[in-house]
Amino acid sequence: MFAPERIWWKPLDKLEKRWVMVAVSWCLVLTAMMPIWLAFGHQNSPATTFRVDPADFMVKTQAFIAEYQVGEDGGKALVAAPSGGDAYIVAQRFQFSPVLQLEKGKTYRVHVSSMDVLHGLSIQPVNLNFEVVPGYEFVITLTPTESGEFQIVCNEFCGLGHHVMSGKIVVTE
Ligand code: CUA
């Protein structure tokens, strides 16, 4: 009778052993890189997150607008954030508001939250992307390096008006 060979990999060939070692070492390197990138990787988004009640966030944003509004832009409040200070953007179906006016080279703490569902805040054309989750306040540390107008588009499907959901950041010299 023919019996299947049970321990087919014994003895392990010398070359095969080496390749197994290479594969195992590479797995260990990749595993180690996960926490290392967290600490040293420059690709991490510069954002911290807090729990927030949507109504409270709206109150803070309205106070920010009332204090720093300098005009209007396309029907939305145009708000000049205090140099080096805090700025607020509310995401709700289907817009981001207000329009922020920032100064090039200054660092801002941009607070973002959603009033309703998950949205995606995508700053174009520089392609910075953040998820905007209701119930959470994201504080993005942002230093504009070039002046001009930057469109914000929503890149998480949030309903029928998703494709028209937009906002704007104006960076002055
Ligand atoms: Cu908001 Cu899609």
Short mmCIF file of C-alpha atoms and ligand atoms in Angstrom, two decimals:
data_model
loop_
_atom_site.label_atom_id
_atom_site.label_comp_id
_atom_site.label_asym_id
_atom_site.label_seq_id
_atom_site.Cartn_x
_atom_site.Cartn_y
_atom_site.Cartn_z
CA MET A 1 0.00 0.00 0.00
CA PHE A 2 1.11 3.52 -0.68
CA ALA A 3 1.13 5.75 2.44
CA PRO A 4 1.43 9.53 2.04
CA GLU A 5 4.68 10.96 3.31
CA ARG A 6 3.75 12.73 6.54
CA ILE A 7 6.78 14.82 7.39
CA TRP A 8 7.59 15.79 3.83
CA TRP A 9 9.73 18.82 4.82
CA LYS A 10 12.26 16.82 6.86
CA PRO A 11 15.14 17.14 6.62
CA LEU A 12 14.98 20.84 5.82
CA ASP A 13 17.43 21.71 3.13
CA LYS A 14 20.18 24.21 4.01
CA LEU A 15 19.01 26.71 1.35
CA GLU A 16 15.43 26.37 2.44
CA LYS A 17 16.46 27.10 6.04
CA ARG A 18 18.19 30.29 4.89
CA TRP A 19 15.11 31.52 3.04
CA VAL A 20 12.91 30.82 6.03
CA MET A 21 15.32 32.88 8.16
CA VAL A 22 15.24 35.72 5.61
CA ALA A 23 11.42 35.72 5.61
CA VAL A 24 11.18 35.58 9.41
CA SER A 25 13.73 38.39 9.86
CA TRP A 26 11.89 40.58 7.36
CA CYS A 27 8.61 39.97 9.22
CA LEU A 28 10.29 41.07 12.45
CA VAL A 29 11.68 44.21 10.78
CA LEU A 30 8.25 45.15 9.40
CA THR A 31 6.60 44.51 12.75
CA ALA A 32 9.18 46.69 14.50
CA MET A 33 8.72 49.47 11.93
CA MET A 34 5.04 49.92 12.86
CA PRO A 35 5.72 51.53 16.27
CA ILE A 36 8.92 53.17 14.97
CA TRP A 37 7.04 55.00 12.18
CA LEU A 38 4.48 56.12 14.71
CA ALA A 39 7.19 57.98 16.59
CA PHE A 40 9.47 59.13 13.76
CA GLY A 41 7.47 58.97 10.53
CA HIS A 42 6.79 62.35 9.01
CA GLN A 43 3.76 60.99 7.19
CA ASN A 44 1.63 60.89 10.33
CA SER A 45 -1.17 63.41 10.20
CA PRO A 46 -0.50 66.24 12.67
CA ALA A 47 -3.85 65.88 14.38
CA THR A 48 -5.06 65.16 17.88
CA THR A 49 -8.61 64.08 18.67
CA PHE A 50 -11.06 64.76 21.47
CA ARG A 51 -14.64 63.74 22.18
CA VAL A 52 -17.02 66.61 21.60
CA ASP A 53 -20.75 67.17 21.58
CA PRO A 54 -21.75 68.44 18.09
CA ALA A 55 -23.87 71.23 19.62
CA ASP A 56 -20.90 72.42 21.74
CA PHE A 57 -18.65 72.41 18.70
CA MET A 58 -21.20 74.50 16.79
CA VAL A 59 -21.28 77.01 19.67
CA LYS A 60 -17.47 77.30 19.62
CA THR A 61 -17.45 77.74 15.83
CA GLN A 62 -20.13 80.43 15.97
CA ALA A 63 -18.16 82.29 18.66
CA PHE A 64 -15.06 82.03 16.44
CA ILE A 65 -16.99 83.42 13.45
CA ALA A 66 -18.56 86.23 15.50
CA GLU A 67 -15.16 87.33 16.76
CA TYR A 68 -13.04 87.11 13.60
CA GLN A 69 -15.35 87.46 10.56
CA VAL A 70 -13.91 89.86 7.99
CA GLY A 71 -16.35 89.40 5.10
CA GLU A 72 -18.20 86.93 2.94
CA ASP A 73 -17.08 84.43 0.36
CA GLY A 74 -19.65 82.69 -1.81
CA GLY A 75 -22.42 83.08 0.76
CA LYS A 76 -20.26 81.81 3.62
CA ALA A 77 -18.58 83.81 6.36
CA LEU A 78 -14.95 84.65 5.58
CA VAL A 79 -13.06 84.42 8.86
CA ALA A 80 -9.49 85.59 9.43
CA ALA A 81 -8.14 83.23 12.09
CA PRO A 82 -5.95 84.92 14.70
CA SER A 83 -2.32 84.67 13.68
CA GLY A 84 -0.88 81.49 15.14
CA GLY A 85 -4.14 80.67 16.91
CA ASP A 86 -7.24 78.50 16.71
CA ALA A 87 -9.60 78.18 13.75
CA TYR A 88 -12.81 76.19 13.37
CA ILE A 89 -14.42 74.37 10.45
CA VAL A 90 -17.80 72.66 10.71
CA ALA A 91 -18.62 69.85 8.30
CA GLN A 92 -22.30 69.16 7.70
CA ARG A 93 -24.38 67.91 4.83
CA PHE A 94 -23.42 69.40 2.42
CA GLN A 95 -20.79 72.02 3.12
CA PHE A 96 -17.69 72.99 5.07
CA SER A 97 -17.93 76.37 6.73
CA PRO A 98 -16.78 79.00 7.37
CA VAL A 99 -14.15 79.97 4.76
CA LEU A 100 -10.85 80.41 6.61
CA GLN A 101 -8.33 83.09 5.88
CA LEU A 102 -4.85 82.15 7.07
CA GLU A 103 -1.46 83.79 6.80
CA LYS A 104 1.37 82.04 5.02
CA GLY A 105 4.11 80.80 7.36
CA LYS A 106 1.99 81.01 10.52
CA THR A 107 0.99 77.89 12.41
CA TYR A 108 -2.69 77.33 13.21
CA ARG A 109 -4.68 74.84 15.17
CA VAL A 110 -7.59 74.03 12.88
CA HIS A 111 -10.45 72.37 14.79
CA VAL A 112 -12.74 70.23 12.65
CA SER A 113 -15.86 68.26 13.49
CA SER A 114 -19.00 66.95 11.85
CA MET A 115 -22.57 67.83 12.81
CA ASP A 116 -24.15 64.77 11.26
CA VAL A 117 -22.37 61.92 9.49
CA LEU A 118 -18.86 60.90 8.49
CA HIS A 119 -17.27 63.34 6.04
CA GLY A 120 -13.81 63.48 4.51
CA LEU A 121 -11.94 66.76 4.58
CA SER A 122 -9.58 66.86 1.63
CA ILE A 123 -7.54 70.00 1.01
CA GLN A 124 -6.75 70.43 -2.69
CA PRO A 125 -4.51 70.63 -4.63
CA VAL A 126 -2.08 69.82 -1.80
CA ASN A 127 -3.99 66.59 -1.11
CA LEU A 128 -4.13 66.62 2.69
CA ASN A 129 -6.86 64.25 3.84
CA PHE A 130 -8.60 63.90 7.17
CA GLU A 131 -11.66 61.99 8.27
CA VAL A 132 -14.29 64.08 10.03
CA VAL A 133 -16.24 61.93 12.47
CA PRO A 134 -19.31 63.20 14.32
CA GLY A 135 -18.75 63.33 18.08
CA TYR A 136 -15.01 63.92 17.69
CA GLU A 137 -13.06 67.13 17.40
CA PHE A 138 -9.91 66.90 15.31
CA VAL A 139 -7.26 69.51 15.96
CA ILE A 140 -5.00 69.75 12.92
CA THR A 141 -1.76 71.67 13.32
CA LEU A 142 -1.30 73.41 10.01
CA THR A 143 1.33 75.80 8.64
CA PRO A 144 0.49 77.04 5.13
CA THR A 145 3.65 77.16 3.03
CA GLU A 146 2.16 78.81 -0.06
CA SER A 147 -0.44 81.49 -0.60
CA GLY A 148 -3.56 81.13 -2.72
CA GLU A 149 -6.99 79.57 -2.55
CA PHE A 150 -7.31 75.97 -1.47
CA GLN A 151 -10.50 74.04 -2.10
CA ILE A 152 -11.82 71.63 0.45
CA VAL A 153 -13.73 68.70 -1.00
CA CYS A 154 -15.52 65.90 0.78
CA ASN A 155 -14.07 62.51 0.00
CA GLU A 156 -16.31 60.27 2.10
CA PHE A 157 -19.71 59.51 0.62
CA CYS A 158 -22.18 61.31 2.90
CA GLY A 159 -25.44 61.40 0.96
CA LEU A 160 -27.11 62.82 -2.13
CA GLY A 161 -25.21 66.13 -2.03
CA HIS A 162 -21.81 64.54 -1.40
CA HIS A 163 -20.44 65.54 -4.80
CA VAL A 164 -21.20 69.23 -4.24
CA MET A 165 -19.89 69.38 -0.68
CA SER A 166 -17.02 71.83 -0.58
CA GLY A 167 -15.28 74.55 1.37
CA LYS A 168 -12.31 76.84 1.05
CA ILE A 169 -9.17 78.07 2.77
CA VAL A 170 -7.61 81.32 1.61
CA VAL A 171 -3.92 81.79 2.39
CA THR A 172 -2.59 85.34 2.25
CA GLU A 173 1.04 86.45 2.06
CU1 CUA B 1 -19.57 65.15 3.01
CU2 CUA B 1 -19.31 63.59 1.29
#
